Short mmCIF file of C-alpha atoms in Angstrom, two decimals:
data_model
loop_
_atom_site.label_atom_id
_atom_site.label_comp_id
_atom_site.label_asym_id
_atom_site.label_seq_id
_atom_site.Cartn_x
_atom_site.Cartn_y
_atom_site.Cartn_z
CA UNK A 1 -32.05 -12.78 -19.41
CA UNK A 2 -33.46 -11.11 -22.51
CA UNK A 3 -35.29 -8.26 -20.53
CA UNK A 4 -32.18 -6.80 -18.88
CA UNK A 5 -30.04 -6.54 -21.84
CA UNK A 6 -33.45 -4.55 -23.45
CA UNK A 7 -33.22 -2.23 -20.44
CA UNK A 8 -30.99 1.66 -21.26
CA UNK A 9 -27.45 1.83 -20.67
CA UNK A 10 -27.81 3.90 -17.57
CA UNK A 11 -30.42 1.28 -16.30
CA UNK A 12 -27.84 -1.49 -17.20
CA UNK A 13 -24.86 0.56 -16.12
CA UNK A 14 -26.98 1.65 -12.99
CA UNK A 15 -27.77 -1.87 -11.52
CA UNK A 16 -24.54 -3.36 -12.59
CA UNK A 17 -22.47 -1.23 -10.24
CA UNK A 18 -25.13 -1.58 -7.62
CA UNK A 19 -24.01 -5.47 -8.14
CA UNK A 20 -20.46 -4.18 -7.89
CA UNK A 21 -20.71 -2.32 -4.61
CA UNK A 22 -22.90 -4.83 -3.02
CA UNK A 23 -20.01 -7.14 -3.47
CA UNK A 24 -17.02 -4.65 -2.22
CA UNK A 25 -19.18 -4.39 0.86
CA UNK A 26 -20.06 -7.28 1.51
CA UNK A 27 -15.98 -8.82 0.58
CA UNK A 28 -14.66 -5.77 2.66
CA UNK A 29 -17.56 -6.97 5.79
CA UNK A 30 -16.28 -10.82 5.66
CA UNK A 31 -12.36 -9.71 5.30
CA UNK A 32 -9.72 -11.20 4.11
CA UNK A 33 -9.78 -13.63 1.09
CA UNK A 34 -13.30 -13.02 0.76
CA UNK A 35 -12.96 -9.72 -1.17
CA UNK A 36 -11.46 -12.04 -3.96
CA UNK A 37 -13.81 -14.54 -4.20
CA UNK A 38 -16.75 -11.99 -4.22
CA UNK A 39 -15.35 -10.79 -7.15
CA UNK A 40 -17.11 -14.67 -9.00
CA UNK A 41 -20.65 -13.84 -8.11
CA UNK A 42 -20.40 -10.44 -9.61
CA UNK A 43 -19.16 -11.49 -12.58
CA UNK A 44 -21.44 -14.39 -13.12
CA UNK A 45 -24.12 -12.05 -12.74
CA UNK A 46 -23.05 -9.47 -15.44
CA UNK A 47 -21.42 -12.07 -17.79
CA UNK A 48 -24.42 -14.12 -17.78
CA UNK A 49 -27.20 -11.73 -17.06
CA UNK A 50 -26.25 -8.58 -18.71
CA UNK A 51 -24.18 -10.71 -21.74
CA UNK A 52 -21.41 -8.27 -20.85
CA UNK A 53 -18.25 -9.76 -22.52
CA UNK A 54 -15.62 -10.73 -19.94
CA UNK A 55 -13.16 -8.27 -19.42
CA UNK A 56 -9.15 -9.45 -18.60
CA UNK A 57 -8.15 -9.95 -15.07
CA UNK A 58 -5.09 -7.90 -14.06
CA UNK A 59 -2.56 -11.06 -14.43
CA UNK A 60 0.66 -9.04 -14.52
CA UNK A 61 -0.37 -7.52 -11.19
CA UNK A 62 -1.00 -10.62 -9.61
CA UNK A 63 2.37 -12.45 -10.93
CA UNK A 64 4.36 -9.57 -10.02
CA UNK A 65 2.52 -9.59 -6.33
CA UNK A 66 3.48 -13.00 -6.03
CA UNK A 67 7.04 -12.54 -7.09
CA UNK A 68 7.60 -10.18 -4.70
CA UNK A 69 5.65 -11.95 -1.98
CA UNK A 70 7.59 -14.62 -2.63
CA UNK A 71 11.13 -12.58 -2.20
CA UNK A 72 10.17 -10.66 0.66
CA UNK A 73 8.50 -13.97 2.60
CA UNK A 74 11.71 -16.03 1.46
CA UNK A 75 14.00 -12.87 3.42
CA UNK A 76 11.50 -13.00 6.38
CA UNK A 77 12.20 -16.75 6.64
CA UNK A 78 16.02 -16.48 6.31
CA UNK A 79 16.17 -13.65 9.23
CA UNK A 80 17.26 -11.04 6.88
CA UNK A 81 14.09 -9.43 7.93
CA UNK A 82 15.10 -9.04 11.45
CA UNK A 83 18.68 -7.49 10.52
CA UNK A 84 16.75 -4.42 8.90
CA UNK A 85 14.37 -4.43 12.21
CA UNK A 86 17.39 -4.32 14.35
CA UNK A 87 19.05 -1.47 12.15
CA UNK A 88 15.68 0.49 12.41
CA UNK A 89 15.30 -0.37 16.38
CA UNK A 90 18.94 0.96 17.00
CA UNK A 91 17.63 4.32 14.87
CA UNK A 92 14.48 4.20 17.01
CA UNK A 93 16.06 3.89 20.83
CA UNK A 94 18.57 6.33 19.77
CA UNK A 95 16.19 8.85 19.94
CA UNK A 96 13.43 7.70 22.21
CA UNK A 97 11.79 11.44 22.19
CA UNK A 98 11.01 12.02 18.82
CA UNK A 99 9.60 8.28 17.89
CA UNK A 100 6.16 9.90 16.96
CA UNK A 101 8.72 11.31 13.70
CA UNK A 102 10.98 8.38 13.30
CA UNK A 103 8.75 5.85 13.30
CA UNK A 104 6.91 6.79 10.12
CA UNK A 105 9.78 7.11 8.64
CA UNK A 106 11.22 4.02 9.54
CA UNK A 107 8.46 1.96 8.46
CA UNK A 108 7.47 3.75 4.97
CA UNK A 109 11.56 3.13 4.13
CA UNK A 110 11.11 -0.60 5.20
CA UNK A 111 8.09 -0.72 2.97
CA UNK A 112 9.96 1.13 -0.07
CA UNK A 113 12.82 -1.33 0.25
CA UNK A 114 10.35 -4.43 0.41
CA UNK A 115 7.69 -3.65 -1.59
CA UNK A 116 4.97 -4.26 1.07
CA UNK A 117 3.51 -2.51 3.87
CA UNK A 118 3.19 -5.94 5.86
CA UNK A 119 6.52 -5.57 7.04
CA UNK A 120 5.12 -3.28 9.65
CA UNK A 121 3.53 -5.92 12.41
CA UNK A 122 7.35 -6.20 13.10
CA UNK A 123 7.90 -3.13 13.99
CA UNK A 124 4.24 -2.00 16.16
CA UNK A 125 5.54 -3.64 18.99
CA UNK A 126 9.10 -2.19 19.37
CA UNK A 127 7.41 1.45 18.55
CA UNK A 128 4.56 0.82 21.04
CA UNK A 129 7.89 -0.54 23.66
CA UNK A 130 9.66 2.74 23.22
CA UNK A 131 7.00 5.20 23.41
CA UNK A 132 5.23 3.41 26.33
CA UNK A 133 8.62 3.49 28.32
CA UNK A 134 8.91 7.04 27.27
CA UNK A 135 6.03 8.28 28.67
CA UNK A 136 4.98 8.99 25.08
CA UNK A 137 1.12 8.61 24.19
CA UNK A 138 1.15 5.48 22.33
CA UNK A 139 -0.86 6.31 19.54
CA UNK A 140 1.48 8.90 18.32
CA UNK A 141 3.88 6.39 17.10
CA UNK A 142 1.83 3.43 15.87
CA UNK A 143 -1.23 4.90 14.17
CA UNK A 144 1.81 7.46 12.42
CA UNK A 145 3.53 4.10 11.46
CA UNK A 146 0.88 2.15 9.96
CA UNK A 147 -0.43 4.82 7.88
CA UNK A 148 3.10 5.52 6.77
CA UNK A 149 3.93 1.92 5.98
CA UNK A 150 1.26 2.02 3.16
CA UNK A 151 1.99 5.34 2.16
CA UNK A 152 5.45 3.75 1.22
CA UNK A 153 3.69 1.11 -1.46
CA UNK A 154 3.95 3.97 -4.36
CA UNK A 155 6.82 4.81 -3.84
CA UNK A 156 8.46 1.22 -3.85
CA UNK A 157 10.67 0.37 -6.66
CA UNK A 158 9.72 -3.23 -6.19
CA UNK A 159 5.44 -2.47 -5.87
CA UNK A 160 3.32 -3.61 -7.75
CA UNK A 161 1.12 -0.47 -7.54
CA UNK A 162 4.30 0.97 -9.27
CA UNK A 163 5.04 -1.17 -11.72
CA UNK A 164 0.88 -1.20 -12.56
CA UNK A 165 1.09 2.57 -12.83
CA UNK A 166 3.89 3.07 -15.09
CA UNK A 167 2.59 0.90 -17.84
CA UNK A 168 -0.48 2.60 -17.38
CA UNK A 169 1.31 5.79 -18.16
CA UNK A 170 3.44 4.36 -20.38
CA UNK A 171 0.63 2.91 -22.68
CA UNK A 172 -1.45 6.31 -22.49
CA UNK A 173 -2.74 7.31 -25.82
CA UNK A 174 -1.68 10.89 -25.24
CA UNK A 175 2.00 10.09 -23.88
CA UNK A 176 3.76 12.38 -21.20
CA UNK A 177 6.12 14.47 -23.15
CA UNK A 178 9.74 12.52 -21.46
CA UNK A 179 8.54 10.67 -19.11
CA UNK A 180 10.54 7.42 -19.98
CA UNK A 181 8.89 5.10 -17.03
CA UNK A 182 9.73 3.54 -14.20
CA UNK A 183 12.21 5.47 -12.47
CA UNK A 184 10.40 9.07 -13.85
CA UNK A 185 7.56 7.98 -11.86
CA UNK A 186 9.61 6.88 -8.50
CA UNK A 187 11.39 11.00 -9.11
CA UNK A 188 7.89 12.01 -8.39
CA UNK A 189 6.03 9.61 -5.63
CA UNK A 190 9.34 9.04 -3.28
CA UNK A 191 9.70 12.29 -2.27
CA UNK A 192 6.02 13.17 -2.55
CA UNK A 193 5.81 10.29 0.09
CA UNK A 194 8.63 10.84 2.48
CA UNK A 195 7.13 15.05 2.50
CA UNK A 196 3.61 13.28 3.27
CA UNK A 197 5.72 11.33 6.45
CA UNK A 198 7.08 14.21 7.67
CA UNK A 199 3.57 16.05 7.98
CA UNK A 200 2.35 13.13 9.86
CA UNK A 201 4.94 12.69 11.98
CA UNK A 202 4.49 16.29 12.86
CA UNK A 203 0.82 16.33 13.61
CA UNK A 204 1.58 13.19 15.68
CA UNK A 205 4.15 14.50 17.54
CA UNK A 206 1.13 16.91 19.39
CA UNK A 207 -1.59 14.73 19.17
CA UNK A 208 -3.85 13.53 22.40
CA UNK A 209 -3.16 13.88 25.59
CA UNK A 210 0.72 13.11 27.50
CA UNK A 211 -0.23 9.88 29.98
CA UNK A 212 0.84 12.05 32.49
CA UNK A 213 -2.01 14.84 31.56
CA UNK A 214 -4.50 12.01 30.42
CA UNK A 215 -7.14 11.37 33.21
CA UNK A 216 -8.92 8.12 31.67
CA UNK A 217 -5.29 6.43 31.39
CA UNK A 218 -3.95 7.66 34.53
CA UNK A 219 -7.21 6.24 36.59
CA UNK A 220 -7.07 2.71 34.80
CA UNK A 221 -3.41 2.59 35.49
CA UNK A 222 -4.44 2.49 39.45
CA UNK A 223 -5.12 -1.32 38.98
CA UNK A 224 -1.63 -2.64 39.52
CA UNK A 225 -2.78 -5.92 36.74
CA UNK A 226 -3.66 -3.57 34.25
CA UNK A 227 -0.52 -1.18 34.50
CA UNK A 228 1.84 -4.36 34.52
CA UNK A 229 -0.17 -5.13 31.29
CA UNK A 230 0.55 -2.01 29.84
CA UNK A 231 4.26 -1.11 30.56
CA UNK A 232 5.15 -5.06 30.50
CA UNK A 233 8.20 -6.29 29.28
CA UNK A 234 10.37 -4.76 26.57
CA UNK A 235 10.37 -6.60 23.34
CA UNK A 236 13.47 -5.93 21.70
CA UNK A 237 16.17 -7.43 19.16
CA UNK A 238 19.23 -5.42 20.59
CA UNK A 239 21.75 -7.07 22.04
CA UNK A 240 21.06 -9.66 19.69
CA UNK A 241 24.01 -11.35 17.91
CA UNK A 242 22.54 -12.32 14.74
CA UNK A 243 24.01 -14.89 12.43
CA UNK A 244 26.22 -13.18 9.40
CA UNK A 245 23.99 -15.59 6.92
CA UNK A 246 21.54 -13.18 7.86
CA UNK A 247 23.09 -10.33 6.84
CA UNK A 248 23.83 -12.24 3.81
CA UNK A 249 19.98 -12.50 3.15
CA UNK A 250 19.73 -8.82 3.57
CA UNK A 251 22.40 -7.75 1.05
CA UNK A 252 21.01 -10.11 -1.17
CA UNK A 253 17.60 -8.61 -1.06
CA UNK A 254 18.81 -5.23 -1.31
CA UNK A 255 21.48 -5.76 -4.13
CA UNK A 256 18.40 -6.86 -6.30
CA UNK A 257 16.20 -3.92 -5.43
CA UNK A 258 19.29 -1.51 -6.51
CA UNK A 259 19.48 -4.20 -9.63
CA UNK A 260 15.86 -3.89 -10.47
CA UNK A 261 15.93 0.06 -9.74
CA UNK A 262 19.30 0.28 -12.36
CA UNK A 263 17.69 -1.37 -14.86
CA UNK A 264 14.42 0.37 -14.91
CA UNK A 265 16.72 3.83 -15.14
CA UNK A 266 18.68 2.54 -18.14
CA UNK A 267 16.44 0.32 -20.39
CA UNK A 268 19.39 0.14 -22.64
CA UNK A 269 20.85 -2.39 -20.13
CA UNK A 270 17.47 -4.88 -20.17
CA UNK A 271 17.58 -7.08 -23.63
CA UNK A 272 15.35 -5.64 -26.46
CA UNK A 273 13.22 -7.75 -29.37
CA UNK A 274 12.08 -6.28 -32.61
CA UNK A 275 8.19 -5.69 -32.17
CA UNK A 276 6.33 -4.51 -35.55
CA UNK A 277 9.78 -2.79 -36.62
CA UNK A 278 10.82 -1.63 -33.40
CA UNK A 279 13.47 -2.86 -30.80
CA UNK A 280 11.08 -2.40 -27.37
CA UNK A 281 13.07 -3.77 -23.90
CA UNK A 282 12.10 -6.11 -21.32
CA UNK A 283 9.11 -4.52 -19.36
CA UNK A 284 9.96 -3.64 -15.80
CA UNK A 285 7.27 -5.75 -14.79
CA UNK A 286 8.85 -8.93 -16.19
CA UNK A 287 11.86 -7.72 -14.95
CA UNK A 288 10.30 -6.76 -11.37
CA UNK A 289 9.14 -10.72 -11.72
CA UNK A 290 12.51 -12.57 -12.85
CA UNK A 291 14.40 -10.96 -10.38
CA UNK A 292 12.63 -11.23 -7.33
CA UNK A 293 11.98 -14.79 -7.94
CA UNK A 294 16.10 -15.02 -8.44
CA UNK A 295 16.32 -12.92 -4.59
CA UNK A 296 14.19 -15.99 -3.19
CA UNK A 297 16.08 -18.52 -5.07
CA UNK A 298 19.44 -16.86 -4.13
CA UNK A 299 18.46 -16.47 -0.56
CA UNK A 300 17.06 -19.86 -0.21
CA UNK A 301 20.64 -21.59 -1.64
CA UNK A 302 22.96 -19.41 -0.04
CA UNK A 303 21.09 -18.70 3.27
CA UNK A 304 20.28 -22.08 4.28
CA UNK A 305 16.74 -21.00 4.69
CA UNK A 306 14.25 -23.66 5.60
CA UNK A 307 11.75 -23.55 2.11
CA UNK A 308 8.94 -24.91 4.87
CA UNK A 309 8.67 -21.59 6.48
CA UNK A 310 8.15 -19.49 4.03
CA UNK A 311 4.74 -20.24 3.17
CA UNK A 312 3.94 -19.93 7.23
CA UNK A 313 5.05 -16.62 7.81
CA UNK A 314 2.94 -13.24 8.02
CA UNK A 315 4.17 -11.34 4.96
CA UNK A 316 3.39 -14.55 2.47
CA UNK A 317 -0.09 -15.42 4.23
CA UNK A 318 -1.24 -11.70 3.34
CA UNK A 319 0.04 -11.24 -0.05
CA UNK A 320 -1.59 -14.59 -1.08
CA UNK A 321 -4.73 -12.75 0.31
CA UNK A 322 -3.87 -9.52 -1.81
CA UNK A 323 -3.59 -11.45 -4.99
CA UNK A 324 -6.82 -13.14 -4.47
CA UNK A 325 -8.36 -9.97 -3.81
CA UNK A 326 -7.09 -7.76 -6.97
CA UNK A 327 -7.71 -11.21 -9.17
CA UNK A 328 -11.23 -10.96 -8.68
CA UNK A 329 -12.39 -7.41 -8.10
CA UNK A 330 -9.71 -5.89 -11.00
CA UNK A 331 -11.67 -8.73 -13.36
CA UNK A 332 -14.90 -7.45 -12.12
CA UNK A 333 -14.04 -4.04 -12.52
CA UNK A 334 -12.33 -4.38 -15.51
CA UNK A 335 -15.74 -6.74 -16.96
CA UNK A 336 -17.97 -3.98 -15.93
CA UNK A 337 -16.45 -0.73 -16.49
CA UNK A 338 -14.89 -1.16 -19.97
CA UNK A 339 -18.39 -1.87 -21.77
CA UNK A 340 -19.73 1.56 -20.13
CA UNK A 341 -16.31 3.79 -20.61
CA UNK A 342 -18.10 5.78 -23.81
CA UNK A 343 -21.22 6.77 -21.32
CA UNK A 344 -19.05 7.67 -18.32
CA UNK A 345 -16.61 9.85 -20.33
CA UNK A 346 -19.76 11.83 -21.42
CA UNK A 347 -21.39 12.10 -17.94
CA UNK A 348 -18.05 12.81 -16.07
CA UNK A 349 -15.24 13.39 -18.53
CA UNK A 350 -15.53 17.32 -18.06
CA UNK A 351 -16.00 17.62 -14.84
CA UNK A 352 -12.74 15.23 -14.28
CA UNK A 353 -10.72 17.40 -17.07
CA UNK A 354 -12.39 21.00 -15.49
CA UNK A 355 -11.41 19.98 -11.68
CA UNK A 356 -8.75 17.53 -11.77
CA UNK A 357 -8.74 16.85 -7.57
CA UNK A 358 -12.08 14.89 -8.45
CA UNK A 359 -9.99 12.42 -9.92
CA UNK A 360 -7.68 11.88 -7.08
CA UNK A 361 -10.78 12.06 -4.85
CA UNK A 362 -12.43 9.28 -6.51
CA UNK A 363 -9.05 6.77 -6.97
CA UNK A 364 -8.70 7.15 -2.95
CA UNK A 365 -12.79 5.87 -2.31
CA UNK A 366 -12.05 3.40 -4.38
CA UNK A 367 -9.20 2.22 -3.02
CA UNK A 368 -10.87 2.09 0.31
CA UNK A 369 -13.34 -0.47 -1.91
CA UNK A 370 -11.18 -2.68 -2.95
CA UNK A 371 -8.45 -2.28 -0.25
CA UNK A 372 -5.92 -2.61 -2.48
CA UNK A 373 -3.10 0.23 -3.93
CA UNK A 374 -2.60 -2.16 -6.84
CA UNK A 375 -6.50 -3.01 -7.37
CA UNK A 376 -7.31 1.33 -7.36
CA UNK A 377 -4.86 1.41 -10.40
CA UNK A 378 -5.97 -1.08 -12.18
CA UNK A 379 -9.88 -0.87 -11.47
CA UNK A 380 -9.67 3.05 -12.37
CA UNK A 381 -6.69 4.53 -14.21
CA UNK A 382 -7.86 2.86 -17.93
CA UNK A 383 -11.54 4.28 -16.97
CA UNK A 384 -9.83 7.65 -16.01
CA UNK A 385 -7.29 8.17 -19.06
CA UNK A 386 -10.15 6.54 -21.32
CA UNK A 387 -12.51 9.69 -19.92
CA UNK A 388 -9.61 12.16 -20.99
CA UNK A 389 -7.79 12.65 -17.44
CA UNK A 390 -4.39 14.05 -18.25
CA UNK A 391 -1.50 11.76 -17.50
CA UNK A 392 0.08 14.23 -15.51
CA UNK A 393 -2.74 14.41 -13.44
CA UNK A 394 -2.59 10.72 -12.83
CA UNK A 395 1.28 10.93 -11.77
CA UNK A 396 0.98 13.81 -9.49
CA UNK A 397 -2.13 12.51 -7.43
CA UNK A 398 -0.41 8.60 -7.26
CA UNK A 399 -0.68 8.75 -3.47
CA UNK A 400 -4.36 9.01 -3.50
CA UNK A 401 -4.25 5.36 -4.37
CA UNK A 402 -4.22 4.69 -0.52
CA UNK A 403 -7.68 5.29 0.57
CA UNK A 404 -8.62 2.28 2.98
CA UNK A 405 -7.59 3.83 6.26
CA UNK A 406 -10.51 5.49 5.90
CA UNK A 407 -12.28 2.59 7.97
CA UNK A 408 -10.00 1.34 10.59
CA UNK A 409 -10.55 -2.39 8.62
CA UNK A 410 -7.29 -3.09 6.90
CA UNK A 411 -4.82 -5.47 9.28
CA UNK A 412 -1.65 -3.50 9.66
CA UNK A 413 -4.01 -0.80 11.02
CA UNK A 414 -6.04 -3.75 13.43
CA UNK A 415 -2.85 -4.83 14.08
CA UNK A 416 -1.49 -1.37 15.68
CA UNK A 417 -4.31 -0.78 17.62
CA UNK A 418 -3.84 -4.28 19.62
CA UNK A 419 -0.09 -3.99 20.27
CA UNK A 420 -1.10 -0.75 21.69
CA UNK A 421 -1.84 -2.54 24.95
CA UNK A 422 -2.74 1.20 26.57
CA UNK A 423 -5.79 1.49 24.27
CA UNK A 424 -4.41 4.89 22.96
CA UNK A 425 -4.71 3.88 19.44
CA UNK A 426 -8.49 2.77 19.16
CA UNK A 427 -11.93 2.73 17.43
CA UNK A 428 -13.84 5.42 18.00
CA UNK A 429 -17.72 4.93 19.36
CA UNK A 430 -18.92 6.20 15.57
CA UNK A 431 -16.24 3.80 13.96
CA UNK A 432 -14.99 7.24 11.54
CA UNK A 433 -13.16 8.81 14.41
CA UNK A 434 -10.75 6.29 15.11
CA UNK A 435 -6.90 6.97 15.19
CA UNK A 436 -6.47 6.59 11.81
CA UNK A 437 -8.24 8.49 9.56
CA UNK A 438 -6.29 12.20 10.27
CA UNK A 439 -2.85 11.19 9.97
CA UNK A 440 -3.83 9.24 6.25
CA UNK A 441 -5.88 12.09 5.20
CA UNK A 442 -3.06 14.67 6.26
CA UNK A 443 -0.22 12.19 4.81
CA UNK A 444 -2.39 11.71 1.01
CA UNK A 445 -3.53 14.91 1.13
CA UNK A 446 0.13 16.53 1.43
CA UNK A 447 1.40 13.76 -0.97
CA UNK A 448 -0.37 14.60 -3.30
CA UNK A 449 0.12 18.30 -2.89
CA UNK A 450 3.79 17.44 -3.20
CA UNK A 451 3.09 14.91 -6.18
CA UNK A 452 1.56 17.94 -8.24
CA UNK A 453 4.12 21.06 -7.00
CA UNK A 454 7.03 18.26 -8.06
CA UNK A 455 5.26 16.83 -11.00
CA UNK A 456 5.41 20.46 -12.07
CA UNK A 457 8.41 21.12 -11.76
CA UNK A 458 9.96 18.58 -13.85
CA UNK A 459 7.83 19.77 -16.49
CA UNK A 460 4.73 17.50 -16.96
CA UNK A 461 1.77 19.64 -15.99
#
């Protein structure tokens, strides 16, 4: 198509992320694997209309994603899964009163330790069991949790949005003055993240009304069906004996996380070839890869874990669906935004380098885009360091890679508000105000606050 590739380069750039957007919206509208497969019509549009050269697709995000999909679906399978849900219920009914602060907590640590924030449809319905029984508003604890399970993706040492953003860093043309990688960057976002917990927790600890002071709940709770509904029976794994080969799973899966998190600290330990005259290490991301496939294999010999169910169970269903999804919108992104990088440095490089919050503002909408931690990184960090954004920018705002709470759409958050059988935790009637959107704004917001205070500190800004 000879007349579009005549047309400017704002024209061309102009229409081509109209293309872009149309297909974000329309993936994020459909749901699920569609986001992915979107990701083809754009690019047969700009490939073949505009004769834009193909950019790459972010394969060492999606290996690594399936890796540890693979690891954490194998544990899930063996019941090692339910050992650290037991440990984290005995935490939670322990201290029934203050499960609007726990909780969080809880579920961003099970998400640091498994690298995804799936692990939280476990959890919902023991949080919305305690509160409920409590007398606690409901929402409190589960919209707190959800948000705080995905908060926990940058700050996992087995994430791929971590692993994505260290190369990124890593490979910078103007390198961070000793920042060495992988573990630098976990010094920063872990307790950037847990600080980000705690101000959620706190806001949700006086949020909405008590069920004793709320009028709407206490006149639906007059229908003796409905209140059954709601205070129903407990769901619980205490009193549980589980088998030790469970346990076994567990250690396993945690021993490699300490592994992996050892060897990204001292690179001396991973093997080294000569590259152009000098010795360079395993990447973490290979590593990341080798040795969560090795947790699965380990888990599956040892564990007597039946291979059949781990392709059946929640966590593996959903990261299949997240590698779809950053295969095709990173290529799309990647296609379309790396033929226009010299324009958009010149309309947008200064005001990125003169206020550097735009940045962080613009990696969270796009996250909400793609829906995707991993997919924000890799769709907008080259673009942003190839404008001139400071790498130390880019570390200290990492949380702002979780933007898509902003529309209750993503399933963890779905998921919370229907195990919240009290309808607490809800949609609101203009879709925006829905029980979601202040405690992720409050929780990136004060991340990232922490991200730059601590980035500074250890001498990067």
């Amino acid at each position: 198509m000879e007349f579009l590739t005549n047309l400017s380069n704002g024209t061309q750039f102009a229409l081509q992320l109209i293309i872009v957007l149309i297909c974000l919206f329309y993936g994020a509208k459909k749901g699920g694997i569609a986001l992915g497969m979107l990701g083809g019509i754009g690019l047969v549009l700009i490939v073949f209309g505009f004769s834009v050269k193909p950019g790459n697709p972010a394969t060492d995000v999606i290996f690594t994603i399936l890796a540890v999909v693979v690891a954490s679906a194998t544990l899930q399978a063996s019941g090692g899964l339910d050992v650290m849900l037991q440990i984290a219920e005995k935490i939670l009914r322990k201290n029934p009163k203050y499960v609007s602060i726990l909780a969080p907590f809880v579920t961003s640590t099970l998400t640091i330790l498994c690298g995804t924030g799936h692990v939280v449809y476990t959890v919902l319905p023991i949080v919305y069991d305690i509160a409920i029984k409590n007398g606690i508003r409901p929402e409190r604890p589960m919209a707190a949790s959800s948000i705080a399970a995905q908060l926990g993706i940058i700050a996992s040492p087995v994430s791929v949005a971590v692993v994505t953003l260290t190369a990124f860093l890593l490979n910078a043309n103007h390198h961070l003055e000793n920042f060495n990688g992988y573990t630098d960057l976990l010094k920063i976002t872990i307790p950037s993240t847990y600080i980000g917990v705690l101000a959620i927790g706190i806001f949700s600890w006086f949020r909405g009304k008590d069920l004793d002071k709320d009028p709407e709940f206490q006149e639906r709770i007059k229908d003796p069906e409905f209140k059954n509904y709601v205070y129903g029976d407990s769901t619980t794994l205490l009193g549980k004996k589980l088998p030790m080969i469970q346990w076994v799973a567990m250690w396993i899966f945690l021993a490699a996380i300490a592994l992996v998190a050892l060897l990204g600290y001292y690179s001396d330990l991973r093997p080294a070839w000569e590259v152009k005259g000098v010795m360079k290490p395993l990447g973490m991301t290979q590593v990341i890869q080798i040795f969560m496939l090795l947790t699965g294999s380990l888990i599956l010999i040892f564990c007597k874990t039946d291979a059949s169910k781990i392709g059946k169970n929640e966590i593996f269903r959903s990261g299949m669906i997240a590698m779809v999804a950053v295969f095709g919108i990173s290529w799309l992104a990647n296609t379309m935004f790396s033929v226009h990088t010299p324009m958009i440095k010149e309309a947008l490089g200064a005001v990125v380098t003169d206020h550097p919050w735009t940045y962080a503002v613009m990696l969270l909408l796009i996250s909400k885009l793609v829906n995707s931690q991993a997919a924000a990184l890799v769709a907008f960090v080259p673009l942003a360091l190839g404008i001139g954004v400071s790498p130390a920018i880019i570390l200290a705002f990492a949380p702002a890679c979780y933007g898509y709470y902003i529309l209750p759409t993503y399933p963890s958050d779905l998921a919370a508000i229907q195990f919240d059988r009290s309808g607490t935790t809800h949609i609101g009637r203009f879709v925006i105000n829905h029980s979601f959107i202040i405690p992720g704004l409050i929780g990136v917001i004060v991340s990232c606050i922490a991200g730059y205070i601590i980035t500074g500190l250890f001498g990067y800004l």
